[in-house]
Tab-separated table of N, CA, C and O in Angstrom:
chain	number	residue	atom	x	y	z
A	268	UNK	N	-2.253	-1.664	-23.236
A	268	UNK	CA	-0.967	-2.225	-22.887
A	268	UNK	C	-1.209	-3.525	-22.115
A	268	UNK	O	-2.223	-3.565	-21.418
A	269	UNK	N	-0.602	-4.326	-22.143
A	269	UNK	CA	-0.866	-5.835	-21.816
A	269	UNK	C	0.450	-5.787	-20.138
A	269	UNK	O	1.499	-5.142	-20.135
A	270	UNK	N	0.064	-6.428	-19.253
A	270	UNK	CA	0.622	-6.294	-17.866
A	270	UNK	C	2.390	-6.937	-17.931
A	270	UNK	O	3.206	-6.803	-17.020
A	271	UNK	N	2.641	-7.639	-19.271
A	271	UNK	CA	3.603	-7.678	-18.815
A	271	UNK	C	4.767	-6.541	-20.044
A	271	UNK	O	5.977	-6.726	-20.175
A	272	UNK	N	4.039	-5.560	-20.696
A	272	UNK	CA	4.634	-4.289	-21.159
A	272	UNK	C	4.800	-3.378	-19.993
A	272	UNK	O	5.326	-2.299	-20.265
A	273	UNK	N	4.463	-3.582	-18.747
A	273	UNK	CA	4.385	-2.368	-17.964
A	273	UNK	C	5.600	-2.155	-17.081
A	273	UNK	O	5.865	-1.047	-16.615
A	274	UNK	N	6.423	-3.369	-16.832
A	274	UNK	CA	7.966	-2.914	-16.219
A	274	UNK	C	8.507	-2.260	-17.726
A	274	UNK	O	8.299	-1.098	-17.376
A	275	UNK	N	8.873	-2.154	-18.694
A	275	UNK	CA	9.655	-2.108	-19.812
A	275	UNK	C	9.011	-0.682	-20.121
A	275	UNK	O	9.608	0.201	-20.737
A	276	UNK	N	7.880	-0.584	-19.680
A	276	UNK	CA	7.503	1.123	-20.412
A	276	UNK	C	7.791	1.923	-19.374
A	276	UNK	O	7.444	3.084	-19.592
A	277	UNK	N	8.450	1.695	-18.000
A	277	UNK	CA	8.167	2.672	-17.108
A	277	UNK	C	9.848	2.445	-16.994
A	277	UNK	O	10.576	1.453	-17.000
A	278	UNK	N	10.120	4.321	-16.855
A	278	UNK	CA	11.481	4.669	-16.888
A	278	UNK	C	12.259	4.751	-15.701
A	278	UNK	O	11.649	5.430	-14.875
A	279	UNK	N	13.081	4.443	-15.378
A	279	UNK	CA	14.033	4.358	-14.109
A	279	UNK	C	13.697	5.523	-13.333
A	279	UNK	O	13.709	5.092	-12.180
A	280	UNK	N	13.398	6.773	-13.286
A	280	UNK	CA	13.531	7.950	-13.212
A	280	UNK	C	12.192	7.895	-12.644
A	280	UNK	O	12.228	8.891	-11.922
A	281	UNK	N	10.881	7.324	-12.472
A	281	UNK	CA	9.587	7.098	-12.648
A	281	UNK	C	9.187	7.831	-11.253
A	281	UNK	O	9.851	7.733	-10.222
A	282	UNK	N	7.976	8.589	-11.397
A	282	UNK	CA	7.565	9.360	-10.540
A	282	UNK	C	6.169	8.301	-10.252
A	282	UNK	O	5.863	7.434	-11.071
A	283	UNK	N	5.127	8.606	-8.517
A	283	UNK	CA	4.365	7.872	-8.477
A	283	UNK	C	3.403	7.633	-9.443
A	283	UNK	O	3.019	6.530	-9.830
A	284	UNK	N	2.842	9.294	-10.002
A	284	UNK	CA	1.914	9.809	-10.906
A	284	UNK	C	2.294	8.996	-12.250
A	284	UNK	O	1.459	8.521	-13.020
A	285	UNK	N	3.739	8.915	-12.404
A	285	UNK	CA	3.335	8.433	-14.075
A	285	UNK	C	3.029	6.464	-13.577
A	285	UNK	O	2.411	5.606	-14.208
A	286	UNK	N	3.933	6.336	-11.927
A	286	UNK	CA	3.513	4.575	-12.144
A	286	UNK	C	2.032	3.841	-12.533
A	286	UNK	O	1.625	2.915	-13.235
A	287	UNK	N	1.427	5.010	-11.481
A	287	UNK	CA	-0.170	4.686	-11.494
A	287	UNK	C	-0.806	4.745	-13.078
A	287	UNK	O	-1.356	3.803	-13.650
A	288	UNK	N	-0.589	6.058	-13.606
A	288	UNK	CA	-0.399	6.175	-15.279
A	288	UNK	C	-0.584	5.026	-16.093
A	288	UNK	O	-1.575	4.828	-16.795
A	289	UNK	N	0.384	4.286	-15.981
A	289	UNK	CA	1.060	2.929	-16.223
A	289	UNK	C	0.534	1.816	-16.046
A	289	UNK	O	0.334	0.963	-16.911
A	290	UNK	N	0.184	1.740	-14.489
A	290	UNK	CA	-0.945	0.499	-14.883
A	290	UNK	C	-2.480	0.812	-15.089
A	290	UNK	O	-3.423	0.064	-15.347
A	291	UNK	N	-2.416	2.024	-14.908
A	291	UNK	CA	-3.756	2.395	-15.626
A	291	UNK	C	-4.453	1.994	-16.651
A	291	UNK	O	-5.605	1.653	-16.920
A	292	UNK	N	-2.896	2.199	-17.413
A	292	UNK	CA	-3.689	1.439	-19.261
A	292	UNK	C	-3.400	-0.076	-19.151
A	292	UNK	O	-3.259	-0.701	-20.202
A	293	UNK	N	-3.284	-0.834	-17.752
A	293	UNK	CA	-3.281	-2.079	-17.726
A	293	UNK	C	-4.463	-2.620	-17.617
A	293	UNK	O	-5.028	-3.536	-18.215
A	294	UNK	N	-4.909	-1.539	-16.308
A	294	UNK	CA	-5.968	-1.863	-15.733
A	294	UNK	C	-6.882	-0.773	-14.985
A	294	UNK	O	-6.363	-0.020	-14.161
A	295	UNK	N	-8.096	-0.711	-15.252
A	295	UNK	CA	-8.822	0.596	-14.969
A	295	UNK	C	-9.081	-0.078	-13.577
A	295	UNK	O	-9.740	-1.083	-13.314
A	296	UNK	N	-8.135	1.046	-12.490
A	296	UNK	CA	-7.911	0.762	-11.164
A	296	UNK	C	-9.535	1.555	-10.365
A	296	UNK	O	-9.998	1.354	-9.243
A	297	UNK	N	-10.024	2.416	-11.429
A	297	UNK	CA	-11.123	3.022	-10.598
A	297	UNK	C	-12.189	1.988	-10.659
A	297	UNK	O	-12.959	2.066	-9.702
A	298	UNK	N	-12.527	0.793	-11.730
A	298	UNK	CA	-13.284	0.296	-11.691
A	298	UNK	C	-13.235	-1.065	-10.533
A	298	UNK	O	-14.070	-1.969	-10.550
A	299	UNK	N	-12.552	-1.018	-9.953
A	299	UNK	CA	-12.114	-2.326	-9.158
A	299	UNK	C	-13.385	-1.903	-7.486
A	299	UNK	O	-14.187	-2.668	-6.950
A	300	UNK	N	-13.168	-0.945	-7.253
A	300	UNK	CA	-14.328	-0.885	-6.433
A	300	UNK	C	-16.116	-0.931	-6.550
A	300	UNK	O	-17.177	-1.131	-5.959
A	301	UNK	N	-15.469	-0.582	-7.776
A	301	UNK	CA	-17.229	-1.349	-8.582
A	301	UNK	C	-17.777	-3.224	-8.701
A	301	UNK	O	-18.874	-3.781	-8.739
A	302	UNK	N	-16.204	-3.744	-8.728
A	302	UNK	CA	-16.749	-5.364	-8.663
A	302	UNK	C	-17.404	-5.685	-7.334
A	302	UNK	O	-17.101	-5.173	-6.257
A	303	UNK	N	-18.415	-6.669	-7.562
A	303	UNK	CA	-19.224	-7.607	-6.464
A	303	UNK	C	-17.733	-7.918	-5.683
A	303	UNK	O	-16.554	-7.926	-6.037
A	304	UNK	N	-18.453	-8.162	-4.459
A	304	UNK	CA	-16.948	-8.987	-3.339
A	304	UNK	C	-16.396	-10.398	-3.842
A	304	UNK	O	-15.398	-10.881	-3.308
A	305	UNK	N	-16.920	-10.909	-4.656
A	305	UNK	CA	-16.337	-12.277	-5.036
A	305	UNK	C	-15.285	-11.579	-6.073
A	305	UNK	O	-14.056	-11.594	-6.002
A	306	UNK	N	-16.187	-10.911	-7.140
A	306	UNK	CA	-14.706	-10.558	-8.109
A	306	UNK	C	-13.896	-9.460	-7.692
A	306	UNK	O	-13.458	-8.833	-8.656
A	307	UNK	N	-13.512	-8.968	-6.458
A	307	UNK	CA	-13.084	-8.460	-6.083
A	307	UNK	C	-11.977	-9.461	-5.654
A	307	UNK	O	-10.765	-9.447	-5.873
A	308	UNK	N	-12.700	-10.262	-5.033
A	308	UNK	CA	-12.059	-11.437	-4.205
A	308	UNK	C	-10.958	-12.562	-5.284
A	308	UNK	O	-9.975	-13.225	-4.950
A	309	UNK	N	-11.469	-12.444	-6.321
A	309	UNK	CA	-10.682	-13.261	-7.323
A	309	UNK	C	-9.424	-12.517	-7.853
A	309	UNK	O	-8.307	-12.999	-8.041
A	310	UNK	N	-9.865	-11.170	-8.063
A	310	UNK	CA	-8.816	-10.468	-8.381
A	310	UNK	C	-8.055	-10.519	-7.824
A	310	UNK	O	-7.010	-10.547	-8.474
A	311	UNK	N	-7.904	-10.566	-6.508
A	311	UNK	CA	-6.952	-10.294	-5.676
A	311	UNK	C	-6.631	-11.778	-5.418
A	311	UNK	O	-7.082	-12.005	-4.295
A	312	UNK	N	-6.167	-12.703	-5.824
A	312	UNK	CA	-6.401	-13.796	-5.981
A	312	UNK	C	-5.078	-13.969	-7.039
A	312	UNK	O	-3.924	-14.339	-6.827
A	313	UNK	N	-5.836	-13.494	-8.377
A	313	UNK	CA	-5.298	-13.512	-8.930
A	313	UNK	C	-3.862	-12.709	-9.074
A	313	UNK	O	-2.852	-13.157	-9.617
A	314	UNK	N	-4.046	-11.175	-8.344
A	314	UNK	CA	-2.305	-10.272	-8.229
A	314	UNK	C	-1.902	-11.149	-7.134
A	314	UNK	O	-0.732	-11.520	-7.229
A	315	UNK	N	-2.465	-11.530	-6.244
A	315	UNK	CA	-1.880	-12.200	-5.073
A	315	UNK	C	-0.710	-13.646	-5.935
A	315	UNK	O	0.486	-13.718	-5.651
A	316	UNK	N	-1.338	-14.554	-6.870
A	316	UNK	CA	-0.912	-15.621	-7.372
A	316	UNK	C	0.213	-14.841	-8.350
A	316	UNK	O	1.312	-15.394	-8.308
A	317	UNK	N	0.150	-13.756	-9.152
A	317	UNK	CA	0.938	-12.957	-9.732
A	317	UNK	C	2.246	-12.912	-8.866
A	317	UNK	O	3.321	-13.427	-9.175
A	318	UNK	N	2.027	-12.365	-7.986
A	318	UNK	CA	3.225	-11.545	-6.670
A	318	UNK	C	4.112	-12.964	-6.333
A	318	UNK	O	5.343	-12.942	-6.363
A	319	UNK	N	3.561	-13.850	-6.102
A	319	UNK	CA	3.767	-15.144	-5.912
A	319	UNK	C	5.001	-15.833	-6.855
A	319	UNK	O	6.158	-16.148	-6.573
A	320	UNK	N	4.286	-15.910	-7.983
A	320	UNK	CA	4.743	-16.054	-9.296
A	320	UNK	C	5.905	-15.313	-9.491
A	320	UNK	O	6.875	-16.070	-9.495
A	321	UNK	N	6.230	-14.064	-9.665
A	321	UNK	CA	6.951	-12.992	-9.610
A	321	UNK	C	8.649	-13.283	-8.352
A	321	UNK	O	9.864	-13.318	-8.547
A	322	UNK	N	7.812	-13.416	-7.240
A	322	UNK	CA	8.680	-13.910	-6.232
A	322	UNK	C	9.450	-15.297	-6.179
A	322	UNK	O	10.441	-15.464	-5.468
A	323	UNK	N	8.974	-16.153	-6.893
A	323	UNK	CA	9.429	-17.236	-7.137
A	323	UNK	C	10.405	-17.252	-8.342
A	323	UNK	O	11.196	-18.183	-8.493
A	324	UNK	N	10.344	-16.355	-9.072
A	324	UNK	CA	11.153	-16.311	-10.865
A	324	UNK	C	12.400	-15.646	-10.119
A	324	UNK	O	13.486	-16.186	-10.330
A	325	UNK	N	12.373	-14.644	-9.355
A	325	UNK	CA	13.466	-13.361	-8.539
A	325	UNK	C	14.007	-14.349	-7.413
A	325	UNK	O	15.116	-14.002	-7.008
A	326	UNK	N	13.491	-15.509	-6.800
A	326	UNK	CA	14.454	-16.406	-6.436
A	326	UNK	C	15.135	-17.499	-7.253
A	326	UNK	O	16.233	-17.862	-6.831
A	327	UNK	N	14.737	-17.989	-8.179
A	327	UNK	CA	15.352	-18.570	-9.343
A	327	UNK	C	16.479	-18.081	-9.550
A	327	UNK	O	17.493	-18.774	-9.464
A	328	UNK	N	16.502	-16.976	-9.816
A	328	UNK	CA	17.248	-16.085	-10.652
A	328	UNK	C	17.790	-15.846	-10.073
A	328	UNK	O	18.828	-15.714	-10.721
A	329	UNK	N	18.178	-15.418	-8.263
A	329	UNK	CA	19.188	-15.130	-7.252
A	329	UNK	C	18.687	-13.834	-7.305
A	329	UNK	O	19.656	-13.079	-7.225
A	330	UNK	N	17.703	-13.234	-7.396
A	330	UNK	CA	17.865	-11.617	-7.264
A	330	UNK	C	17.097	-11.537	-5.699
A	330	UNK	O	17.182	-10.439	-5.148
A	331	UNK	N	16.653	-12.194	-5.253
A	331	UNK	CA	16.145	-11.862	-3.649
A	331	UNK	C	17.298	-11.509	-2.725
A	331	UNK	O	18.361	-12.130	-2.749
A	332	UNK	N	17.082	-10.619	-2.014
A	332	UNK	CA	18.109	-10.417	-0.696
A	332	UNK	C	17.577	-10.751	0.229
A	332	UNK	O	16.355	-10.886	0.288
A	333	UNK	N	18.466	-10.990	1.281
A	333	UNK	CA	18.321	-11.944	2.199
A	333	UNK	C	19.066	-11.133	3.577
A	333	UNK	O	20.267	-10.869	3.508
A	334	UNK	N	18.490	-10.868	4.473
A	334	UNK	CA	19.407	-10.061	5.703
A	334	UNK	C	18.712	-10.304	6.973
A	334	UNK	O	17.628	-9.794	7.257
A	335	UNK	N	19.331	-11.046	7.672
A	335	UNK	CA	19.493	-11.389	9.075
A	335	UNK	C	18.480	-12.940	8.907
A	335	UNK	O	17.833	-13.562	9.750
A	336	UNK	N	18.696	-13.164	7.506
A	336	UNK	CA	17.803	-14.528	7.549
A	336	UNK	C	16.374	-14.699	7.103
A	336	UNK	O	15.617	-15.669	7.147
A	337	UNK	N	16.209	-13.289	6.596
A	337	UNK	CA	14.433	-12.465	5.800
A	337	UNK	C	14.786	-12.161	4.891
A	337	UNK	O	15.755	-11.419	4.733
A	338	UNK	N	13.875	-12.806	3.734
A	338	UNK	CA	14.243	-12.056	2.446
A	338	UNK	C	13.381	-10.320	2.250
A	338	UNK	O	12.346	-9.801	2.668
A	339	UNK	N	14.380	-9.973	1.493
A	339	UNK	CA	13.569	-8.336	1.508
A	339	UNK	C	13.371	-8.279	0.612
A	339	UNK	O	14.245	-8.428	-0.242
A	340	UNK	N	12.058	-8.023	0.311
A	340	UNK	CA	11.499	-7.789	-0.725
A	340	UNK	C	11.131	-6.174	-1.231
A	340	UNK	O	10.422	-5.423	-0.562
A	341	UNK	N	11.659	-5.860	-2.339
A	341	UNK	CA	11.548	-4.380	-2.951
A	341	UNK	C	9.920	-4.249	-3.316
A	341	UNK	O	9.045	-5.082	-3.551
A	342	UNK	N	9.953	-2.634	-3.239
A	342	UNK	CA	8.577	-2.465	-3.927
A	342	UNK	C	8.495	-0.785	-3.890
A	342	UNK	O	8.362	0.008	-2.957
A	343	UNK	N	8.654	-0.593	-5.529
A	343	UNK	CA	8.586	0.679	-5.549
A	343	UNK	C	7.358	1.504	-6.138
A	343	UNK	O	7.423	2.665	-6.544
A	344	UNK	N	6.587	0.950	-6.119
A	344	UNK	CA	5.075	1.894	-6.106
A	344	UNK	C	4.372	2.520	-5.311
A	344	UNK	O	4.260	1.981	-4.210
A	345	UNK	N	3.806	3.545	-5.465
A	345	UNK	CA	2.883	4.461	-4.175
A	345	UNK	C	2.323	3.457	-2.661
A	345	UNK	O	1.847	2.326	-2.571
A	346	UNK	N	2.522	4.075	-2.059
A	346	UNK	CA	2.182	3.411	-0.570
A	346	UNK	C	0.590	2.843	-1.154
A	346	UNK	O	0.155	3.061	-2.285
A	347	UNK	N	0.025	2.226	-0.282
A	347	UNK	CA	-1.403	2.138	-0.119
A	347	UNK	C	-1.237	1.572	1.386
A	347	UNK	O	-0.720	0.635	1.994
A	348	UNK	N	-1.994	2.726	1.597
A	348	UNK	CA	-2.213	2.192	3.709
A	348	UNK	C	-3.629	1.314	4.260
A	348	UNK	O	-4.546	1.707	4.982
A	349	UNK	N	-3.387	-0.124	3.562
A	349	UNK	CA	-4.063	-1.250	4.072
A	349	UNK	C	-4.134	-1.117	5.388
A	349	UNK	O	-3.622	-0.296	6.149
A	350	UNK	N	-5.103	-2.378	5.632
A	350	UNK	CA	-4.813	-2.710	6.995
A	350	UNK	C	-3.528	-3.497	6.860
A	350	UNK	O	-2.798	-3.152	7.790
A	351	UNK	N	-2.935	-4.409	6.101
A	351	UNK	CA	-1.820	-4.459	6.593
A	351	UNK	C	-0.446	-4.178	6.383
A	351	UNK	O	0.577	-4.791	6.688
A	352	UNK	N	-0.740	-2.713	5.574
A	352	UNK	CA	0.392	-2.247	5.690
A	352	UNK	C	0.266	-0.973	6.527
A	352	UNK	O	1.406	-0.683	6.889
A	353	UNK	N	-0.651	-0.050	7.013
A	353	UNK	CA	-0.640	0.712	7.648
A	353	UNK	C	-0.226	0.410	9.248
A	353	UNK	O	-0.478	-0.687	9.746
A	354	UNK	N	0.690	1.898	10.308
A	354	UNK	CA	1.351	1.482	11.181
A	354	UNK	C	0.208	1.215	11.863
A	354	UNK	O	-0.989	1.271	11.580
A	355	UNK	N	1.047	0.812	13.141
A	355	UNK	CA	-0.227	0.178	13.899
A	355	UNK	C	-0.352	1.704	14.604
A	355	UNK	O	0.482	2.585	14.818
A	356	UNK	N	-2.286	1.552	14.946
A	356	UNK	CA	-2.611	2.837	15.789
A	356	UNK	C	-3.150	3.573	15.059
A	356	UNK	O	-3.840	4.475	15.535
A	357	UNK	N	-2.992	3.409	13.519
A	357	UNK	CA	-3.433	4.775	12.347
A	357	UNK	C	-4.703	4.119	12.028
A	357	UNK	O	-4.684	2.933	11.700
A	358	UNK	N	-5.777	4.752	12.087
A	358	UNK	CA	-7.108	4.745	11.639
A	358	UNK	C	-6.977	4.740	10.123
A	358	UNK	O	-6.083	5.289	9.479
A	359	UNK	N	-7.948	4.076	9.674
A	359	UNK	CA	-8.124	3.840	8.217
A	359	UNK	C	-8.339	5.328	7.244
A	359	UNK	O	-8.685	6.330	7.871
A	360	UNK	N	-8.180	5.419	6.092
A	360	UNK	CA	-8.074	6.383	5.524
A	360	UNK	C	-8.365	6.297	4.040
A	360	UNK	O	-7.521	6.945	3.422
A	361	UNK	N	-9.087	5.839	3.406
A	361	UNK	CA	-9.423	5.195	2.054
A	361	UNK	C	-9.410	6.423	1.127
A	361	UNK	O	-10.485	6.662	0.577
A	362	UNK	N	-8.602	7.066	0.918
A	362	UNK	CA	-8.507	8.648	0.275
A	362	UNK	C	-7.235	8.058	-0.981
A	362	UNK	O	-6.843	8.686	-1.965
A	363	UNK	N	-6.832	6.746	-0.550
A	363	UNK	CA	-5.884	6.034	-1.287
A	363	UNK	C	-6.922	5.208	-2.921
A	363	UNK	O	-6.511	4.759	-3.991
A	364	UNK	N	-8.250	5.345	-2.364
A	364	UNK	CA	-9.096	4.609	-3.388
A	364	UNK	C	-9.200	5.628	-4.574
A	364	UNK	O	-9.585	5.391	-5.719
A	365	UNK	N	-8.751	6.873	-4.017
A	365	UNK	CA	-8.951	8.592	-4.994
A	365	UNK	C	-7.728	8.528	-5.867
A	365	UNK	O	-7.757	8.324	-7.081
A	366	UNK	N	-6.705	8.712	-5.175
A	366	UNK	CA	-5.776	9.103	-5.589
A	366	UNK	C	-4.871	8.034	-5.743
A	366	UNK	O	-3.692	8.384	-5.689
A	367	UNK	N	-5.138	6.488	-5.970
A	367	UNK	CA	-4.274	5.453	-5.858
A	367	UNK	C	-2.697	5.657	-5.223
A	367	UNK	O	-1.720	5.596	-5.969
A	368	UNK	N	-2.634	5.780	-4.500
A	368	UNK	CA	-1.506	5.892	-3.310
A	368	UNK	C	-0.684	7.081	-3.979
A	368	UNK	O	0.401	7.069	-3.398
A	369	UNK	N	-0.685	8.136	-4.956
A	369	UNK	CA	-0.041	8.776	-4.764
A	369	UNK	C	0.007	9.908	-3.469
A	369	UNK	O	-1.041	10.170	-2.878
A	370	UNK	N	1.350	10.581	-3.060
A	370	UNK	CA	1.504	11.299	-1.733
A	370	UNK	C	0.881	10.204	-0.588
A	370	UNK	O	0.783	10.645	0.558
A	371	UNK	N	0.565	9.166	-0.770
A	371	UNK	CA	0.164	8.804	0.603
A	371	UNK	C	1.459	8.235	1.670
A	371	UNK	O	1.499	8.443	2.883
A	372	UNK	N	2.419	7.515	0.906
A	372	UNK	CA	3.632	7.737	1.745
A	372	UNK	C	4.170	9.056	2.625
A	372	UNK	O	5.054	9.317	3.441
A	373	UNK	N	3.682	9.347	2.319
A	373	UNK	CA	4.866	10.951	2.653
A	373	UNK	C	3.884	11.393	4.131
A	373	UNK	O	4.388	11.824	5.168
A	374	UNK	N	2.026	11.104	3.852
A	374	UNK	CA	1.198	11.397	4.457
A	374	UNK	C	1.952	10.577	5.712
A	374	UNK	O	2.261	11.309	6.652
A	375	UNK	N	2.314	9.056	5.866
A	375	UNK	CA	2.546	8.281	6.953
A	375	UNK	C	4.114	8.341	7.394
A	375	UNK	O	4.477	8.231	8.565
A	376	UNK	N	4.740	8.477	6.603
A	376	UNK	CA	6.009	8.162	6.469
A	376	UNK	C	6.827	9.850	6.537
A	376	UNK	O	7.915	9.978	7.099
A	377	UNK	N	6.247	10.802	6.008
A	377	UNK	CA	6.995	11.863	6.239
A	377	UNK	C	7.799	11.813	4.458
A	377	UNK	O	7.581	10.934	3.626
A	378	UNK	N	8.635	12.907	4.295
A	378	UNK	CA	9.355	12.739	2.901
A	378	UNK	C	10.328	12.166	2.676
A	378	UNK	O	11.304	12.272	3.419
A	379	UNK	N	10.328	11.267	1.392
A	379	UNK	CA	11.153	10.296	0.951
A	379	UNK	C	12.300	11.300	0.580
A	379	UNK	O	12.121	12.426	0.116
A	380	UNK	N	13.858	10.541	0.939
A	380	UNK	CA	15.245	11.219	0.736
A	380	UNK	C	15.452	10.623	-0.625
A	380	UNK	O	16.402	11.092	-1.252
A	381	UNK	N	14.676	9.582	-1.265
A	381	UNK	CA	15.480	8.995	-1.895
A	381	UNK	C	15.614	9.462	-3.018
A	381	UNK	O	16.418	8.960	-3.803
C-alpha cells in the first residue's frame, strides 16, 4: 500500500490495532530501529517534512482550529510516550517500540471515554 492509500483504507470506526495494521503495510515499523542513526535521522526528517506538509494543505483548506489563539492540532493514532510527549516526571518506557503505541495511552492517560 503506498502512504497516501492509508487515510482512505482506514475506517472511521478504526481501532489502534487495525491503525498500526495500516501503516504497517506502509511501512515495516519494526525495522526502523534497525536503521544506523543517520537513517534514522532522515526518516524522521522526512515524516517530520510530511507532518509539515500535511499541516500546511489543512490550513489552506481552513480545516485547522484555532482556540485561545493555538491552533489544535488532531491526532488520532496510538499514544507513543516520547520524550516529548510523555508527562513530565514519567520515566521512559520504550515497551511502545513492541507494541507500537497500542494501550499505551490508557497506560498514561487512564481510559479513553471517547
Amino acid at each position: 500500500m503506498k502512504l497516501i492509500d492509508f487515510p482512505k483504507s482506514l475506517p472511521d470506526d478504526f481501532t489502534e490495532q487495525h491503525f498500526v495494521d495500516l501503516i504497517n503495510q506502509v511501512i515495516d515499523l519494526k525495522q526502523i530501529t534497525s536503521l544506523s542513526e543517520r537513517e534514522r535521522s532522515i526518516l524522521y526528517s522526512g515524516a517530520q517534512y510530511l507532518a509539515d506538509y500535511i499541516l500546511l494543505a489543512q490550513e489552506a483548506m481552513g480545516e485547522v482550529e484555532v482556540n485561545n489563539g493555538r491552533p489544535v492540532i488532531g491526532y488520532d493514532g496510538p499514544f507513543i510516550p516520547t520524550i516529548l510527549q510523555r508527562p513530565d516526571g514519567v520515566e521512559a518506557d520504550f515497551a511502545a517500540l513492541e507494541n507500537f503505541g497500542v494501550g499505551e495511552g490508557e497506560k498514561y492517560f487512564g481510559e479513553d471515554d471517547a
